[in-house]
Amino acid sequence: MRCTKFWSVAAWRSCAGLLAGAIAVAGTSADAGLMHRWSFNDGTVNDSVGGAHGTLQGGASIAGGQAVLGGGGQHVDLPGPTIAINTYSEATLELWLTSDPANTNYTMAAVLGRTYDPGLGEPDWAGYQYIMVQPTRGGGPAATRAAITAVRFEEESGVNGPGQINDGVPHHLAVTVNATDIAYYIDGSLIGSAPLGANTLSSLSNNLAYLGRSVYQYDPTFVGSIDEFRIHNMALSAGDIARSIQLGPDVVIPEPSTMLLVATGLAVLASRRRWS
């Protein structure tokens, strides 16, 4: 519906009311819980919500509002200590990506955690205390995965998805963590959930945050593009995720209070406007 100046006062009031109703539905808790957003639309790795600005590494670039990652060490480095994922009681990692067919091994599209600590005598191939989403993991029945661990892979709580995500077309991935479970959504469909056990958000490391690079240092880097990455301080519902997908990666609804002011202004304007 489009409000037009040629409408009657009654029609304007009706339009404003419908807009207010739509705003009330769309401006849900998902946006109130948005803490960080990297959209790449301005040609940078700046966080437009939380100020956790990142950097391009290894020759990665930005084109068409997307971070373009060509493998060979290319990735996006985000400030893990600023994000401080282990201070969250709930969280959602949400990203839009296109994964190239070149991804056939273990690749991480997004991860927050740490790599090995030689001072602790840890093996140099391992990653620790992380939450991640893997578009590909070598094929087989566990071809894509979202997981969280307080230690390393043996202790992971996670969800496997069918089929590798490397078809060269855009996908939406979301990993949610609440007080008891981790859940994995692909293109809005719930793939599954798993109990956390000891693998809570508070057990994670804040050392590192990557897009396109693993905390397991010998894993290959991701080949493809990332259109947008968001972190929420709540576990989004299936409805929240569906609305986010419908709106797309370049749209974030303002806070409900802001939208209410817009709707109120429309209603006031409608009540005062007189057309001949």
Coordinates of C-alpha atoms in Angstrom, one line a residue:
M1 CA 0.0 0.0 0.0
R2 CA 1.2 3.5 -0.9
C3 CA 0.0 6.6 0.9
T4 CA -0.6 9.5 -1.5
K5 CA -1.4 13.1 -1.1
F6 CA -4.5 12.8 -3.2
W7 CA -6.2 10.6 -0.7
S8 CA -8.9 11.8 1.7
V9 CA -8.1 12.4 5.4
A10 CA -9.9 9.1 6.2
A11 CA -7.8 7.3 3.7
W12 CA -4.6 8.8 5.1
R13 CA -5.6 7.8 8.7
S14 CA -6.3 4.3 7.5
C15 CA -2.9 4.1 5.7
A16 CA -1.1 5.4 8.8
G17 CA -2.8 2.8 10.9
L18 CA -1.8 0.0 8.5
L19 CA 1.8 1.2 8.5
A20 CA 1.8 1.3 12.3
G21 CA 0.5 -2.3 12.4
A22 CA 3.1 -3.4 9.9
I23 CA 5.8 -1.7 11.9
A24 CA 4.7 -3.4 15.1
V25 CA 4.9 -6.8 13.4
A26 CA 8.2 -6.2 11.6
G27 CA 10.1 -4.3 14.3
T28 CA 10.5 -7.4 16.5
S29 CA 13.0 -8.5 19.1
A30 CA 15.4 -9.6 16.4
D31 CA 16.4 -6.0 15.7
A32 CA 16.4 -5.1 19.4
G33 CA 19.0 -7.9 19.9
L34 CA 21.3 -6.9 17.0
M35 CA 24.7 -6.1 18.4
H36 CA 27.0 -6.2 15.4
R37 CA 26.5 -5.9 11.6
W38 CA 29.1 -6.1 8.8
S39 CA 27.4 -5.4 5.5
F40 CA 30.4 -4.3 3.4
N41 CA 28.1 -1.9 1.5
D42 CA 30.4 1.1 2.1
G43 CA 33.4 -0.8 0.8
T44 CA 34.8 -1.4 4.3
V45 CA 34.7 -4.0 7.0
N46 CA 33.2 -1.5 9.5
D47 CA 30.6 -2.6 12.0
S48 CA 27.6 -0.3 11.5
V49 CA 25.9 -1.3 14.8
G50 CA 28.5 -2.1 17.4
G51 CA 31.7 -0.4 16.2
A52 CA 33.7 -3.7 16.1
H53 CA 35.5 -2.7 12.8
G54 CA 37.4 -5.4 11.0
T55 CA 40.1 -5.7 8.4
L56 CA 40.7 -7.6 5.1
Q57 CA 43.6 -10.1 5.2
G58 CA 45.6 -12.0 2.7
G59 CA 44.4 -10.2 -0.4
A60 CA 40.7 -10.4 0.4
S61 CA 38.6 -7.6 -1.3
I62 CA 35.2 -6.0 -1.3
A63 CA 33.1 -5.8 -4.5
G64 CA 29.4 -5.2 -5.0
G65 CA 28.8 -4.9 -1.3
Q66 CA 30.3 -8.3 -0.5
A67 CA 33.5 -9.6 1.0
V68 CA 35.2 -11.6 -1.8
L69 CA 37.4 -14.4 -0.5
G70 CA 39.5 -16.3 -3.0
G71 CA 41.1 -18.9 -0.7
G72 CA 44.9 -19.0 -0.2
G73 CA 44.7 -17.3 3.2
Q74 CA 42.2 -14.6 2.2
H75 CA 39.8 -13.8 5.1
V76 CA 38.2 -11.1 7.2
D77 CA 39.7 -10.5 10.7
L78 CA 37.2 -9.2 13.3
P79 CA 38.0 -8.0 16.8
G80 CA 37.2 -10.9 19.0
P81 CA 37.9 -9.0 22.3
T82 CA 35.5 -6.2 21.3
I83 CA 32.8 -8.6 20.3
A84 CA 33.3 -10.5 23.6
I85 CA 31.1 -13.5 22.7
N86 CA 31.6 -15.1 26.0
T87 CA 29.7 -12.3 27.8
Y88 CA 26.5 -13.3 26.0
S89 CA 23.8 -15.4 27.6
E90 CA 22.3 -16.1 24.2
A91 CA 23.5 -15.5 20.7
T92 CA 22.8 -15.9 17.0
L93 CA 25.4 -15.8 14.2
E94 CA 23.7 -14.9 11.0
L95 CA 25.2 -14.7 7.6
W96 CA 24.5 -14.5 3.9
L97 CA 27.1 -16.2 1.7
T98 CA 27.9 -17.8 -1.6
S99 CA 30.2 -20.8 -1.4
D100 CA 32.2 -21.8 -4.4
P101 CA 32.5 -25.4 -5.6
A102 CA 36.2 -25.2 -4.8
N103 CA 35.2 -25.7 -1.2
T104 CA 35.4 -29.5 -0.7
N105 CA 37.4 -29.8 2.6
Y106 CA 36.8 -28.4 6.1
T107 CA 36.0 -24.7 5.7
M108 CA 34.7 -22.2 8.3
A109 CA 32.6 -19.3 7.1
A110 CA 32.4 -17.8 10.5
V111 CA 34.1 -18.6 13.8
L112 CA 34.8 -17.0 17.2
G113 CA 37.3 -18.7 19.5
R114 CA 41.1 -19.3 19.6
T115 CA 43.8 -21.4 18.0
Y116 CA 46.3 -23.5 19.9
D117 CA 48.4 -22.1 22.8
P118 CA 52.0 -23.5 22.7
G119 CA 52.4 -22.4 26.3
L120 CA 49.8 -25.0 27.3
G121 CA 51.5 -27.7 25.2
E122 CA 48.5 -27.9 22.9
P123 CA 48.9 -29.5 19.4
D124 CA 49.4 -26.8 16.7
W125 CA 46.7 -28.2 14.4
A126 CA 43.8 -27.7 16.8
G127 CA 41.3 -25.0 17.5
Y128 CA 39.7 -24.4 21.0
Q129 CA 36.8 -22.7 22.8
Y130 CA 34.9 -21.7 19.6
I131 CA 31.6 -21.4 18.0
M132 CA 31.5 -21.9 14.2
V133 CA 29.6 -22.7 11.1
Q134 CA 31.2 -24.9 8.4
P135 CA 29.7 -24.8 4.9
T136 CA 31.8 -27.9 3.9
R137 CA 33.6 -30.6 5.9
G138 CA 34.9 -33.1 3.4
G139 CA 31.6 -34.5 2.1
G140 CA 29.9 -37.5 3.5
P141 CA 26.8 -37.5 5.8
A142 CA 28.2 -34.6 7.9
A143 CA 28.8 -32.3 5.0
T144 CA 28.0 -29.0 6.8
R145 CA 28.0 -28.3 10.5
A146 CA 27.4 -25.7 13.2
A147 CA 29.1 -26.3 16.5
I148 CA 30.2 -25.0 19.8
T149 CA 32.9 -26.3 22.2
A150 CA 34.5 -25.4 25.5
V151 CA 37.6 -27.4 24.5
R152 CA 38.1 -28.7 20.9
F153 CA 36.3 -30.9 18.4
E154 CA 36.0 -34.0 20.6
E155 CA 33.8 -32.1 23.0
E156 CA 31.7 -30.3 20.4
S157 CA 27.9 -29.9 20.7
G158 CA 26.7 -29.5 17.1
V159 CA 24.3 -30.1 14.3
N160 CA 25.2 -31.7 10.9
G161 CA 23.5 -30.7 7.8
P162 CA 22.9 -32.8 4.6
G163 CA 25.0 -32.0 1.6
Q164 CA 27.9 -29.6 1.3
I165 CA 27.1 -25.9 0.8
N166 CA 29.3 -25.2 -2.2
D167 CA 26.8 -24.8 -5.1
G168 CA 27.8 -21.2 -6.0
V169 CA 24.4 -19.7 -5.1
P170 CA 23.5 -17.4 -2.2
H171 CA 22.4 -19.0 1.1
H172 CA 21.4 -17.8 4.5
L173 CA 22.9 -19.6 7.5
A174 CA 22.0 -19.0 11.2
V175 CA 23.4 -20.6 14.3
T176 CA 21.4 -19.9 17.5
V177 CA 22.5 -20.6 21.1
N178 CA 20.2 -20.3 24.1
A179 CA 20.7 -21.5 27.7
T180 CA 20.4 -25.2 26.8
D181 CA 20.8 -25.8 23.0
I182 CA 22.5 -25.0 19.8
A183 CA 20.4 -24.9 16.6
Y184 CA 21.3 -24.7 12.9
Y185 CA 19.2 -23.1 10.2
I186 CA 19.9 -23.2 6.5
D187 CA 17.8 -20.9 4.3
G188 CA 15.2 -20.6 7.1
S189 CA 14.8 -24.3 7.6
L190 CA 15.7 -25.8 11.0
I191 CA 18.2 -28.5 10.3
G192 CA 18.4 -29.6 14.0
S193 CA 19.4 -28.8 17.5
A194 CA 21.6 -30.3 20.1
P195 CA 22.1 -29.9 23.9
L196 CA 25.0 -27.7 25.0
G197 CA 26.1 -29.6 28.1
A198 CA 29.3 -27.9 29.2
N199 CA 29.7 -26.0 25.9
T200 CA 28.2 -22.7 27.0
L201 CA 28.8 -19.3 25.5
S202 CA 30.6 -18.3 28.7
S203 CA 33.2 -21.1 28.0
L204 CA 34.3 -19.6 24.7
S205 CA 37.5 -17.6 24.0
N206 CA 37.3 -14.0 22.8
N207 CA 40.8 -14.1 21.2
L208 CA 39.8 -14.4 17.6
A209 CA 36.9 -13.8 15.2
Y210 CA 37.2 -14.7 11.5
L211 CA 35.1 -14.8 8.4
G212 CA 36.4 -17.3 5.9
R213 CA 39.2 -18.7 8.1
S214 CA 39.4 -21.6 10.6
V215 CA 40.9 -21.6 14.1
Y216 CA 42.4 -24.9 13.0
Q217 CA 45.4 -23.4 11.3
Y218 CA 45.8 -26.2 8.7
D219 CA 42.2 -26.0 7.4
P220 CA 41.9 -24.3 4.0
T221 CA 40.4 -20.8 3.8
F222 CA 36.9 -20.3 2.4
V223 CA 36.4 -19.6 -1.3
G224 CA 33.4 -17.4 -2.2
S225 CA 31.7 -14.3 -0.9
I226 CA 30.0 -13.1 2.2
D227 CA 27.2 -10.6 1.7
E228 CA 26.6 -9.8 5.4
F229 CA 27.4 -11.1 8.9
R230 CA 25.4 -10.3 12.0
I231 CA 25.7 -11.2 15.7
H232 CA 22.6 -10.9 17.9
N233 CA 22.6 -11.2 21.7
M234 CA 19.6 -13.5 21.7
A235 CA 18.6 -16.8 20.1
L236 CA 16.4 -15.8 17.2
S237 CA 13.2 -17.7 16.7
A238 CA 12.3 -19.4 13.5
G239 CA 9.9 -16.5 12.8
D240 CA 12.6 -14.0 13.4
I241 CA 14.9 -15.8 10.9
A242 CA 12.2 -16.1 8.3
R243 CA 11.5 -12.3 8.5
S244 CA 15.3 -11.6 8.3
I245 CA 15.6 -13.7 5.1
Q246 CA 12.5 -12.0 3.6
L247 CA 14.0 -8.5 4.2
G248 CA 17.4 -9.5 2.9
P249 CA 21.0 -8.7 3.9
D250 CA 20.9 -5.0 3.1
V251 CA 17.9 -4.1 5.2
V252 CA 17.8 -3.7 9.0
I253 CA 14.5 -2.4 10.5
P254 CA 15.1 0.4 13.0
E255 CA 14.4 -0.1 16.7
P256 CA 10.6 -0.4 17.4
S257 CA 10.6 3.0 19.2
T258 CA 12.0 4.7 16.1
M259 CA 9.4 3.1 13.9
L260 CA 6.6 4.0 16.3
L261 CA 7.6 7.7 16.0
V262 CA 7.4 7.4 12.2
A263 CA 3.9 5.9 12.4
T264 CA 2.8 8.5 15.0
G265 CA 4.0 11.3 12.7
L266 CA 2.1 9.8 9.8
A267 CA -1.1 9.7 11.9
V268 CA -0.6 13.3 13.0
L269 CA 0.0 14.5 9.5
A270 CA -3.1 12.6 8.3
S271 CA -5.3 14.3 10.9
R272 CA -4.1 17.8 10.0
R273 CA -3.9 17.5 6.3
R274 CA -6.9 18.8 4.2
W275 CA -7.2 18.2 0.6
S276 CA -9.5 20.1 -1.7

